[in-house]
Amino acid sequence: MSSKYDVVIKNGFVVYPDKTVLADVGINGDSIAKLGPADSLSGTKVINAEGCYVLPGLIDPHTHPVYLDNLQDLSKTAAWGGVTTVIHYAYAKPGQSLLQIIKQWKEEAGKTSYIDFALHGGLFETIKQADELPDAFKEGVTSFKMFLSYAKLGWMTDDYALTKAMDIIGREGGMAALHAENGLAIDYIQDKLLAEKADITERFLETSPALAEAEAIFRSVYLGRLMKCPVYIPHISSREAMEVIEYLKSRKFPVIAETCPQYLSRTWDILKEFGPLGKVGPAIKTQDDQDALWDSVENKLIDTIGSDHAPKPKKIDDNFFDAPYGTPEIETMLANVWHSGVNSGKITPNDIARITSENSARIMGLFPKKGRLDEGSDADIVVFDPAKQWTISHTNQHTNASYSIFEGREILGKVDTVLSRGKVIIENDTFSGQAGDGKFHATKSGEWFKNNYKF
Ligand SMILES: [Zn+2]
C-alpha cells in the first residue's frame, strides 16, 4: 500500500496554463506532495472532484479593504470566490506615513486574515511619501500605486513626483502601478459638464474617456522606461488603451496589463439599471471596448485579472456625481470571468489559470510557492464545478455591500471547494477558515522584469 496523504483531491481536471491533466492531488501539511494518475492516491480526507476543474487558488492583485469590507471581511468574501491570496493596496492618504500604514496593515491582516496576503503601497502625496520607499522595500512591499487621475481630490501624482518615485522604485528593484487616466483633462471635462448642468449619469463616459486612459498609459510607461522602472497598469477599460499596450509591448517596454471582471462582463448601459451603483473608475465602457479586452485576454496582451474589489456605501437613488467609485467584485470574479469567457468559448480553463493566478504569482515574485499546482507548491486550490447553475444576487454574497452590479445574472459554473495552504476553508457551502491563518508574503516584483527585459 502506498503512503496516505492528509488530503487527496480525486479525479479532477487539474489545470495549468499549458495543459490540463486528469489527476489526483495529494496534500501533506501546507503543500502539494504528489500529483498522481486519476484514482491512484489515498488520503485521510478525500475530496471528490469528478467532473470538476482543479485550479490554482486565485491571486487577486487588486483589492481595497478599507470600505464596507475591512481586511478580515474582504479575506472571507475573497475565499468564497476561490481567491487564496489577496494583494491589498495599502493607501497612505495625504499627510499619512506610507511606512506606518504598511506596518499597521501587516499587523492587522496578520491577526485577522483568513487567507494569505501581500501588500502594494499606495501614495497619495508622492512628492513627500517617495522618501519612504526604500524603507517600504525592507518591509517586503515592492510595488507602489500612484494616481495620474483625481487631480481635484488632491490625489494626483504629477510628472515631477512620478519621475522621482520611479527613480527610487527602479533603483530598489520594484514596480510602479498607475491609475492611468489624465486627471487634469478629466477635471476640465467634468467642470464643463457641471457648468452646463448636463445629466452626468447619461454623460458619465465623457468624464472617463478612453483617450485619457491611453494617454496616461503611454506617458507613464515612457517615464518608467526613462527611469528604469517597470510599470503595472491596473483596471484597463478600453480598446484605445489596449492599442497603446500592444505598441508598448511590441517595443519591449516593461509593462503589465490588468483588467477586471466588470470590464469583461458589463458595458456602460448598466448605468441605466444600476445608476450610481455601477459607477467605477475608470468607467465601464462600450461593447466594442469589451470585445477588445477579450481579444487582449486571448492573445495574451492582458497579463492579469484583478477584482478592484471596492464596495462603497451607496444607494441606487444617490446623486450620481457625488456617489463614490467602486463595486464589490471579488467573490463573483472567477464565476463571471468563467461564464463570460470559458462558457462562450472565448478562452479556455488554461487561460483562467494563467490570468487569475500564475501570471500574478510570477510578476509579484510569489512563484513557484503560489500560482501553480506543482509538487512542492503551497496547496492553495479551488475545485470549480462547471455544471453548477446559479444566479448572482447580493443576498448570496459574503461582502458587506448590499448590492451587486451582477444582480440577477445567471451563471454556469461555481466555486465548490477551497483549500488555503492545505486547509479546507470552503466545502459544502460552509466556511471553516480561521482568522489569523493568513500569512504575509513579501513580494519581489522587480525580479521577473530583470529576467525578461533589458533596461
Ligand atoms: Zn482599485
GROMACS .gro file of C-alpha atoms and ligand atoms in nm:
model
  456
    1MET     CA    1   0.000   0.000   0.000
    2SER     CA    2   0.135   0.340  -0.095
    3SER     CA    3   0.152   0.622   0.157
    4LYS     CA    4  -0.156   0.806   0.273
    5TYR     CA    5  -0.182   1.182   0.230
    6ASP     CA    6  -0.354   1.428   0.465
    7VAL     CA    7  -0.588   1.531   0.186
    8VAL     CA    8  -0.641   1.393  -0.162
    9ILE     CA    9  -0.838   1.574  -0.431
   10LYS     CA   10  -0.952   1.293  -0.654
   11ASN     CA   11  -1.027   1.258  -1.025
   12GLY     CA   12  -1.041   1.627  -1.115
   13PHE     CA   13  -0.912   1.804  -1.425
   14VAL     CA   14  -0.602   1.978  -1.287
   15VAL     CA   15  -0.549   2.298  -1.483
   16TYR     CA   16  -0.220   2.466  -1.581
   17PRO     CA   17  -0.169   2.746  -1.833
   18ASP     CA   18  -0.009   2.493  -2.069
   19LYS     CA   19  -0.203   2.171  -2.003
   20THR     CA   20  -0.497   2.002  -1.832
   21VAL     CA   21  -0.437   1.670  -1.657
   22LEU     CA   22  -0.689   1.424  -1.514
   23ALA     CA   23  -0.517   1.354  -1.184
   24ASP     CA   24  -0.521   1.310  -0.807
   25VAL     CA   25  -0.361   1.580  -0.594
   26GLY     CA   26  -0.202   1.459  -0.271
   27ILE     CA   27  -0.151   1.717   0.003
   28ASN     CA   28   0.059   1.693   0.317
   29GLY     CA   29   0.054   1.984   0.560
   30ASP     CA   30   0.074   2.316   0.374
   31SER     CA   31   0.182   2.189   0.037
   32ILE     CA   32   0.121   1.968  -0.260
   33ALA     CA   33   0.315   1.647  -0.200
   34LYS     CA   34   0.216   1.441  -0.502
   35LEU     CA   35   0.040   1.458  -0.835
   36GLY     CA   36  -0.065   1.111  -0.936
   37PRO     CA   37  -0.276   0.948  -1.206
   38ALA     CA   38  -0.652   0.956  -1.153
   39ASP     CA   39  -0.771   0.733  -0.870
   40SER     CA   40  -0.416   0.644  -0.760
   41LEU     CA   41  -0.374   0.823  -0.425
   42SER     CA   42  -0.532   0.762  -0.089
   43GLY     CA   43  -0.590   1.022   0.177
   44THR     CA   44  -0.714   1.067   0.533
   45LYS     CA   45  -0.957   1.315   0.382
   46VAL     CA   46  -1.077   1.269   0.026
   47ILE     CA   47  -1.240   1.538  -0.187
   48ASN     CA   48  -1.419   1.400  -0.489
   49ALA     CA   49  -1.354   1.635  -0.783
   50GLU     CA   50  -1.502   1.420  -1.056
   51GLY     CA   51  -1.635   1.639  -1.336
   52CYS     CA   52  -1.473   1.945  -1.178
   53TYR     CA   53  -1.174   2.161  -1.262
   54VAL     CA   54  -0.897   2.185  -1.006
   55LEU     CA   55  -0.748   2.533  -1.036
   56PRO     CA   56  -0.465   2.710  -0.857
   57GLY     CA   57  -0.621   2.938  -0.593
   58LEU     CA   58  -0.675   3.280  -0.738
   59ILE     CA   59  -0.426   3.554  -0.661
   60ASP     CA   60  -0.612   3.883  -0.666
   61PRO     CA   61  -0.358   4.159  -0.730
   62HIS     CA   62  -0.607   4.442  -0.676
   63THR     CA   63  -0.812   4.482  -0.358
   64HIS     CA   64  -0.923   4.769  -0.132
   65PRO     CA   65  -1.004   4.653   0.224
   66VAL     CA   66  -1.095   5.000   0.352
   67TYR     CA   67  -1.459   5.045   0.255
   68LEU     CA   68  -1.755   4.824   0.357
   69ASP     CA   69  -1.524   4.521   0.384
   70ASN     CA   70  -1.222   4.551   0.612
   71LEU     CA   71  -0.910   4.332   0.595
   72GLN     CA   72  -1.087   4.043   0.768
   73ASP     CA   73  -1.420   4.073   0.583
   74LEU     CA   74  -1.252   4.106   0.247
   75SER     CA   75  -1.043   3.795   0.300
   76LYS     CA   76  -1.360   3.599   0.372
   77THR     CA   77  -1.564   3.711   0.071
   78ALA     CA   78  -1.245   3.651  -0.133
   79ALA     CA   79  -1.220   3.290  -0.014
   80TRP     CA   80  -1.582   3.228  -0.111
   81GLY     CA   81  -1.484   3.337  -0.460
   82GLY     CA   82  -1.189   3.097  -0.483
   83VAL     CA   83  -0.924   3.359  -0.404
   84THR     CA   84  -0.647   3.230  -0.177
   85THR     CA   85  -0.404   3.523  -0.192
   86VAL     CA   86  -0.503   3.889  -0.185
   87ILE     CA   87  -0.268   4.175  -0.264
   88HIS     CA   88  -0.416   4.482  -0.097
   89TYR     CA   89  -0.342   4.841  -0.183
   90ALA     CA   90  -0.217   4.994   0.144
   91TYR     CA   91  -0.319   5.353   0.079
   92ALA     CA   92  -0.131   5.633   0.252
   93LYS     CA   93  -0.355   5.940   0.223
   94PRO     CA   94  -0.205   6.291   0.217
   95GLY     CA   95  -0.037   6.362   0.549
   96GLN     CA   96   0.000   5.991   0.636
   97SER     CA   97   0.321   5.791   0.653
   98LEU     CA   98   0.342   5.514   0.395
   99LEU     CA   99   0.563   5.310   0.625
  100GLN     CA  100   0.324   5.339   0.920
  101ILE     CA  101   0.029   5.227   0.705
  102ILE     CA  102   0.224   4.928   0.575
  103LYS     CA  103   0.322   4.823   0.928
  104GLN     CA  104  -0.035   4.867   1.058
  105TRP     CA  105  -0.187   4.665   0.776
  106LYS     CA  106   0.067   4.385   0.812
  107GLU     CA  107  -0.013   4.364   1.179
  108GLU     CA  108  -0.390   4.382   1.145
  109ALA     CA  109  -0.416   4.144   0.850
  110GLY     CA  110  -0.171   3.909   1.021
  111LYS     CA  111  -0.421   3.880   1.307
  112THR     CA  112  -0.744   3.874   1.108
  113SER     CA  113  -0.694   3.749   0.752
  114TYR     CA  114  -0.836   3.408   0.663
  115ILE     CA  115  -0.611   3.376   0.357
  116ASP     CA  116  -0.256   3.470   0.261
  117PHE     CA  117  -0.184   3.827   0.167
  118ALA     CA  118   0.074   4.069   0.036
  119LEU     CA  119   0.069   4.446   0.006
  120HIS     CA  120   0.123   4.713  -0.254
  121GLY     CA  121   0.194   5.060  -0.119
  122GLY     CA  122  -0.032   5.343  -0.231
  123LEU     CA  123   0.099   5.701  -0.247
  124PHE     CA  124  -0.142   5.995  -0.237
  125GLU     CA  125   0.125   6.257  -0.166
  126THR     CA  126   0.403   6.116  -0.374
  127ILE     CA  127   0.648   6.404  -0.357
  128LYS     CA  128   0.684   6.351   0.022
  129GLN     CA  129   0.597   5.984   0.061
  130ALA     CA  130   0.851   5.878  -0.205
  131ASP     CA  131   1.124   5.932   0.054
  132GLU     CA  132   0.982   5.637   0.249
  133LEU     CA  133   1.005   5.395  -0.044
  134PRO     CA  134   1.340   5.235   0.049
  135ASP     CA  135   1.203   5.154   0.397
  136ALA     CA  136   0.888   5.005   0.243
  137PHE     CA  137   1.107   4.762   0.047
  138LYS     CA  138   1.259   4.648   0.378
  139GLU     CA  139   0.903   4.561   0.490
  140GLY     CA  140   0.854   4.328   0.192
  141VAL     CA  141   0.649   4.576  -0.014
  142THR     CA  142   0.792   4.631  -0.363
  143SER     CA  143   0.508   4.765  -0.579
  144PHE     CA  144   0.352   5.108  -0.544
  145LYS     CA  145   0.034   5.261  -0.678
  146MET     CA  146   0.001   5.625  -0.772
  147PHE     CA  147  -0.281   5.818  -0.935
  148LEU     CA  148  -0.246   6.008  -1.258
  149SER     CA  149  -0.615   6.087  -1.207
  150TYR     CA  150  -0.821   6.258  -0.935
  151ALA     CA  151  -0.641   6.595  -0.951
  152LYS     CA  152  -0.931   6.786  -0.794
  153LEU     CA  153  -0.932   6.549  -0.498
  154GLY     CA  154  -0.565   6.627  -0.443
  155TRP     CA  155  -0.456   6.266  -0.506
  156MET     CA  156  -0.286   6.311  -0.843
  157THR     CA  157   0.085   6.244  -0.880
  158ASP     CA  158   0.233   6.494  -1.127
  159ASP     CA  159   0.511   6.403  -1.367
  160TYR     CA  160   0.781   6.553  -1.143
  161ALA     CA  161   0.680   6.345  -0.840
  162LEU     CA  162   0.619   6.039  -1.059
  163THR     CA  163   0.968   6.063  -1.206
  164LYS     CA  164   1.114   6.090  -0.856
  165ALA     CA  165   0.920   5.788  -0.731
  166MET     CA  166   1.008   5.582  -1.040
  167ASP     CA  167   1.375   5.672  -0.996
  168ILE     CA  168   1.368   5.525  -0.643
  169ILE     CA  169   1.144   5.226  -0.724
  170GLY     CA  170   1.356   5.137  -1.029
  171ARG     CA  171   1.677   5.156  -0.829
  172GLU     CA  172   1.535   4.941  -0.546
  173GLY     CA  173   1.412   4.679  -0.795
  174GLY     CA  174   1.033   4.720  -0.768
  175MET     CA  175   0.737   4.816  -0.982
  176ALA     CA  176   0.512   5.123  -1.015
  177ALA     CA  177   0.136   5.076  -1.057
  178LEU     CA  178  -0.053   5.363  -1.210
  179HIS     CA  179  -0.419   5.454  -1.215
  180ALA     CA  180  -0.380   5.568  -1.573
  181GLU     CA  181  -0.623   5.843  -1.665
  182ASN     CA  182  -0.524   6.204  -1.733
  183GLY     CA  183  -0.659   6.375  -1.421
  184LEU     CA  184  -0.639   6.736  -1.533
  185ALA     CA  185  -0.809   6.669  -1.865
  186ILE     CA  186  -1.087   6.480  -1.686
  187ASP     CA  187  -1.132   6.759  -1.430
  188TYR     CA  188  -1.173   7.012  -1.711
  189ILE     CA  189  -1.434   6.794  -1.884
  190GLN     CA  190  -1.622   6.738  -1.556
  191ASP     CA  191  -1.621   7.110  -1.476
  192LYS     CA  192  -1.753   7.188  -1.821
  193LEU     CA  193  -2.037   6.934  -1.790
  194LEU     CA  194  -2.124   7.060  -1.442
  195ALA     CA  195  -2.136   7.420  -1.568
  196GLU     CA  196  -2.369   7.307  -1.847
  197LYS     CA  197  -2.584   7.128  -1.585
  198ALA     CA  198  -2.554   6.818  -1.802
  199ASP     CA  199  -2.705   6.484  -1.695
  200ILE     CA  200  -2.392   6.322  -1.554
  201THR     CA  201  -2.539   5.970  -1.544
  202GLU     CA  202  -2.612   5.996  -1.914
  203ARG     CA  203  -2.276   6.151  -1.996
  204PHE     CA  204  -2.057   5.966  -1.745
  205LEU     CA  205  -1.850   5.808  -2.021
  206GLU     CA  206  -1.736   6.153  -2.130
  207THR     CA  207  -1.576   6.200  -1.788
  208SER     CA  208  -1.363   5.886  -1.826
  209PRO     CA  209  -1.259   5.889  -2.191
  210ALA     CA  210  -1.059   5.606  -2.345
  211LEU     CA  211  -0.821   5.862  -2.494
  212ALA     CA  212  -0.737   5.997  -2.147
  213GLU     CA  213  -0.663   5.641  -2.036
  214ALA     CA  214  -0.445   5.567  -2.339
  215GLU     CA  215  -0.253   5.892  -2.297
  216ALA     CA  216  -0.174   5.826  -1.932
  217ILE     CA  217  -0.058   5.470  -2.004
  218PHE     CA  218   0.169   5.592  -2.283
  219ARG     CA  219   0.316   5.873  -2.069
  220SER     CA  220   0.374   5.666  -1.757
  221VAL     CA  221   0.532   5.371  -1.936
  222TYR     CA  222   0.767   5.604  -2.124
  223LEU     CA  223   0.865   5.773  -1.797
  224GLY     CA  224   0.912   5.428  -1.647
  225ARG     CA  225   1.144   5.334  -1.929
  226LEU     CA  226   1.334   5.659  -1.875
  227MET     CA  227   1.380   5.585  -1.503
  228LYS     CA  228   1.429   5.207  -1.550
  229CYS     CA  229   1.110   5.132  -1.357
  230PRO     CA  230   0.863   4.858  -1.463
  231VAL     CA  231   0.501   4.969  -1.480
  232TYR     CA  232   0.180   4.784  -1.392
  233ILE     CA  233  -0.145   4.924  -1.529
  234PRO     CA  234  -0.447   4.811  -1.324
  235HIS     CA  235  -0.809   4.811  -1.440
  236ILE     CA  236  -0.767   4.873  -1.814
  237SER     CA  237  -1.107   4.955  -1.962
  238SER     CA  238  -1.077   5.040  -2.332
  239ARG     CA  239  -0.973   4.938  -2.682
  240GLU     CA  240  -0.773   5.260  -2.719
  241ALA     CA  241  -0.572   5.168  -2.407
  242MET     CA  242  -0.506   4.816  -2.536
  243GLU     CA  243  -0.375   4.955  -2.863
  244VAL     CA  244  -0.119   5.157  -2.668
  245ILE     CA  245  -0.032   4.848  -2.460
  246GLU     CA  246   0.016   4.648  -2.779
  247TYR     CA  247   0.253   4.912  -2.914
  248LEU     CA  248   0.449   4.934  -2.586
  249LYS     CA  249   0.481   4.557  -2.563
  250SER     CA  250   0.595   4.539  -2.926
  251ARG     CA  251   0.870   4.781  -2.827
  252LYS     CA  252   0.960   4.554  -2.530
  253PHE     CA  253   0.876   4.824  -2.277
  254PRO     CA  254   0.833   4.676  -1.928
  255VAL     CA  255   0.458   4.699  -1.879
  256ILE     CA  256   0.198   4.467  -1.729
  257ALA     CA  257  -0.169   4.494  -1.824
  258GLU     CA  258  -0.455   4.412  -1.588
  259THR     CA  259  -0.828   4.425  -1.647
  260CYS     CA  260  -1.121   4.342  -1.418
  261PRO     CA  261  -1.439   4.132  -1.439
  262GLN     CA  262  -1.661   4.440  -1.455
  263TYR     CA  263  -1.499   4.550  -1.782
  264LEU     CA  264  -1.521   4.198  -1.925
  265SER     CA  265  -1.881   4.120  -1.827
  266ARG     CA  266  -2.061   4.455  -1.828
  267THR     CA  267  -2.100   4.758  -2.055
  268TRP     CA  268  -2.177   5.118  -1.967
  269ASP     CA  269  -2.551   5.085  -2.034
  270ILE     CA  270  -2.581   4.904  -1.696
  271LEU     CA  271  -2.588   5.256  -1.553
  272LYS     CA  272  -2.948   5.280  -1.677
  273GLU     CA  273  -3.035   4.989  -1.449
  274PHE     CA  274  -2.793   5.041  -1.163
  275GLY     CA  275  -2.730   5.418  -1.162
  276PRO     CA  276  -2.453   5.518  -0.920
  277LEU     CA  277  -2.405   5.156  -0.809
  278GLY     CA  278  -2.236   5.098  -1.147
  279LYS     CA  279  -2.004   5.395  -1.108
  280VAL     CA  280  -1.643   5.275  -1.113
  281GLY     CA  281  -1.320   5.445  -1.217
  282PRO     CA  282  -1.224   5.413  -1.498
  283ALA     CA  283  -1.581   5.392  -1.626
  284ILE     CA  284  -1.712   5.065  -1.770
  285LYS     CA  285  -1.714   5.138  -2.141
  286THR     CA  286  -1.880   5.012  -2.462
  287GLN     CA  287  -1.935   4.669  -2.615
  288ASP     CA  288  -1.655   4.747  -2.860
  289ASP     CA  289  -1.418   4.811  -2.568
  290GLN     CA  290  -1.527   4.489  -2.400
  291ASP     CA  291  -1.464   4.296  -2.724
  292ALA     CA  292  -1.113   4.445  -2.745
  293LEU     CA  293  -1.043   4.341  -2.385
  294TRP     CA  294  -1.149   3.983  -2.457
  295ASP     CA  295  -0.930   3.977  -2.768
  296SER     CA  296  -0.646   4.100  -2.547
  297VAL     CA  297  -0.701   3.823  -2.294
  298GLU     CA  298  -0.700   3.572  -2.576
  299ASN     CA  299  -0.384   3.700  -2.743
  300LYS     CA  300  -0.203   3.744  -2.408
  301LEU     CA  301  -0.178   4.125  -2.413
  302ILE     CA  302  -0.370   4.119  -2.085
  303ASP     CA  303  -0.148   3.962  -1.822
  304THR     CA  304  -0.366   3.957  -1.513
  305ILE     CA  305  -0.721   3.990  -1.385
  306GLY     CA  306  -0.778   4.180  -1.063
  307SER     CA  307  -1.111   4.239  -0.893
  308ASP     CA  308  -1.068   4.604  -0.786
  309HIS     CA  309  -1.298   4.499  -0.501
  310ALA     CA  310  -1.410   4.830  -0.351
  311PRO     CA  311  -1.762   4.803  -0.206
  312LYS     CA  312  -1.861   5.159  -0.125
  313PRO     CA  313  -2.164   5.268   0.072
  314LYS     CA  314  -2.410   5.391  -0.190
  315LYS     CA  315  -2.769   5.351  -0.294
  316ILE     CA  316  -2.934   5.341  -0.631
  317ASP     CA  317  -3.106   5.680  -0.589
  318ASP     CA  318  -2.797   5.864  -0.466
  319ASN     CA  319  -2.679   6.165  -0.665
  320PHE     CA  320  -2.468   6.016  -0.941
  321PHE     CA  321  -2.199   6.280  -0.945
  322ASP     CA  322  -2.140   6.268  -0.567
  323ALA     CA  323  -2.156   5.887  -0.541
  324PRO     CA  324  -1.820   5.717  -0.481
  325TYR     CA  325  -1.644   5.499  -0.736
  326GLY     CA  326  -1.631   5.123  -0.669
  327THR     CA  327  -1.821   4.793  -0.651
  328PRO     CA  328  -1.799   4.456  -0.473
  329GLU     CA  329  -1.630   4.217  -0.717
  330ILE     CA  330  -1.400   3.961  -0.559
  331GLU     CA  331  -1.647   3.684  -0.479
  332THR     CA  332  -1.801   3.682  -0.826
  333MET     CA  333  -1.474   3.734  -1.018
  334LEU     CA  334  -1.394   3.375  -1.110
  335ALA     CA  335  -1.754   3.280  -1.187
  336ASN     CA  336  -1.808   3.591  -1.400
  337VAL     CA  337  -1.488   3.551  -1.599
  338TRP     CA  338  -1.552   3.180  -1.642
  339HIS     CA  339  -1.908   3.235  -1.754
  340SER     CA  340  -1.832   3.522  -1.994
  341GLY     CA  341  -1.505   3.374  -2.116
  342VAL     CA  342  -1.496   2.996  -2.100
  343ASN     CA  343  -1.867   2.921  -2.148
  344SER     CA  344  -1.876   3.143  -2.456
  345GLY     CA  345  -1.567   2.974  -2.600
  346LYS     CA  346  -1.356   3.291  -2.596
  347ILE     CA  347  -1.093   3.144  -2.364
  348THR     CA  348  -1.004   2.812  -2.205
  349PRO     CA  349  -0.971   2.700  -1.843
  350ASN     CA  350  -0.595   2.714  -1.909
  351ASP     CA  351  -0.624   3.087  -1.980
  352ILE     CA  352  -0.810   3.122  -1.649
  353ALA     CA  353  -0.519   2.959  -1.463
  354ARG     CA  354  -0.275   3.190  -1.640
  355ILE     CA  355  -0.451   3.524  -1.590
  356THR     CA  356  -0.605   3.471  -1.246
  357SER     CA  357  -0.312   3.303  -1.075
  358GLU     CA  358   0.018   3.206  -1.239
  359ASN     CA  359   0.097   3.539  -1.405
  360SER     CA  360   0.029   3.738  -1.088
  361ALA     CA  361   0.249   3.500  -0.889
  362ARG     CA  362   0.535   3.539  -1.136
  363ILE     CA  363   0.507   3.917  -1.166
  364MET     CA  364   0.487   3.968  -0.790
  365GLY     CA  365   0.770   3.725  -0.715
  366LEU     CA  366   0.546   3.476  -0.530
  367PHE     CA  367   0.618   3.196  -0.778
  368PRO     CA  368   0.658   2.894  -0.752
  369LYS     CA  369   0.513   2.877  -0.399
  370LYS     CA  370   0.199   3.037  -0.538
  371GLY     CA  371   0.034   3.036  -0.879
  372ARG     CA  372   0.068   2.677  -0.996
  373LEU     CA  373  -0.030   2.330  -0.879
  374ASP     CA  374   0.313   2.170  -0.878
  375GLU     CA  375   0.459   1.933  -0.622
  376GLY     CA  376   0.617   2.146  -0.350
  377SER     CA  377   0.391   2.446  -0.408
  378ASP     CA  378   0.150   2.575  -0.145
  379ALA     CA  379  -0.174   2.377  -0.157
  380ASP     CA  380  -0.388   2.681  -0.248
  381ILE     CA  381  -0.656   2.513  -0.455
  382VAL     CA  382  -1.004   2.575  -0.594
  383VAL     CA  383  -1.232   2.294  -0.703
  384PHE     CA  384  -1.464   2.454  -0.959
  385ASP     CA  385  -1.784   2.283  -1.071
  386PRO     CA  386  -1.852   2.387  -1.433
  387ALA     CA  387  -2.201   2.233  -1.434
  388LYS     CA  388  -2.347   2.412  -1.135
  389GLN     CA  389  -2.612   2.667  -1.228
  390TRP     CA  390  -2.681   2.965  -1.004
  391THR     CA  391  -2.788   3.328  -1.003
  392ILE     CA  392  -2.580   3.612  -0.865
  393SER     CA  393  -2.751   3.822  -0.601
  394HIS     CA  394  -2.614   4.047  -0.329
  395THR     CA  395  -2.804   3.819  -0.092
  396ASN     CA  396  -2.585   3.517  -0.174
  397GLN     CA  397  -2.257   3.712  -0.141
  398HIS     CA  398  -2.049   3.750   0.174
  399THR     CA  399  -1.942   4.111   0.125
  400ASN     CA  400  -2.099   4.374   0.349
  401ALA     CA  401  -2.222   4.559   0.040
  402SER     CA  402  -2.597   4.545  -0.014
  403TYR     CA  403  -2.577   4.547  -0.393
  404SER     CA  404  -2.408   4.379  -0.688
  405ILE     CA  405  -2.387   4.510  -1.043
  406PHE     CA  406  -2.435   4.147  -1.147
  407GLU     CA  407  -2.767   4.114  -0.961
  408GLY     CA  408  -2.983   3.857  -1.141
  409ARG     CA  409  -2.706   3.730  -1.369
  410GLU     CA  410  -2.743   3.359  -1.438
  411ILE     CA  411  -2.412   3.177  -1.421
  412LEU     CA  412  -2.300   2.830  -1.518
  413GLY     CA  413  -2.006   2.728  -1.301
  414LYS     CA  414  -1.941   2.775  -0.929
  415VAL     CA  415  -1.665   2.753  -0.673
  416ASP     CA  416  -1.719   2.427  -0.489
  417THR     CA  417  -1.427   2.367  -0.251
  418VAL     CA  418  -1.137   2.590  -0.149
  419LEU     CA  419  -0.811   2.498   0.024
  420SER     CA  420  -0.574   2.753   0.168
  421ARG     CA  421  -0.226   2.609   0.228
  422GLY     CA  422  -0.369   2.261   0.261
  423LYS     CA  423  -0.655   2.351   0.489
  424VAL     CA  424  -1.009   2.316   0.361
  425ILE     CA  425  -1.176   2.652   0.419
  426ILE     CA  426  -1.484   2.612   0.199
  427GLU     CA  427  -1.673   2.289   0.146
  428ASN     CA  428  -2.043   2.203   0.112
  429ASP     CA  429  -2.137   2.574   0.125
  430THR     CA  430  -1.974   2.602   0.467
  431PHE     CA  431  -1.688   2.830   0.565
  432SER     CA  432  -1.430   2.692   0.807
  433GLY     CA  433  -1.144   2.942   0.779
  434GLN     CA  434  -0.969   3.076   1.088
  435ALA     CA  435  -0.899   3.447   1.131
  436GLY     CA  436  -0.523   3.493   1.152
  437ASP     CA  437  -0.437   3.184   0.948
  438GLY     CA  438  -0.344   3.407   0.654
  439LYS     CA  439   0.028   3.472   0.625
  440PHE     CA  440   0.203   3.782   0.493
  441HIS     CA  441   0.420   3.726   0.187
  442ALA     CA  442   0.696   3.966   0.094
  443THR     CA  443   0.688   4.036  -0.279
  444LYS     CA  444   0.978   4.067  -0.522
  445SER     CA  445   0.802   4.250  -0.801
  446GLY     CA  446   1.111   4.362  -0.992
  447GLU     CA  447   1.279   4.024  -1.035
  448TRP     CA  448   1.061   3.889  -1.311
  449PHE     CA  449   1.134   4.203  -1.513
  450LYS     CA  450   1.509   4.169  -1.459
  451ASN     CA  451   1.490   3.827  -1.619
  452ASN     CA  452   1.259   3.926  -1.901
  453TYR     CA  453   1.352   4.280  -2.002
  454LYS     CA  454   1.658   4.485  -2.086
  455PHE     CA  455   1.656   4.828  -1.926
  456ZN      ZN  456  -0.862   4.997  -0.747
   0.00000   0.00000   0.00000
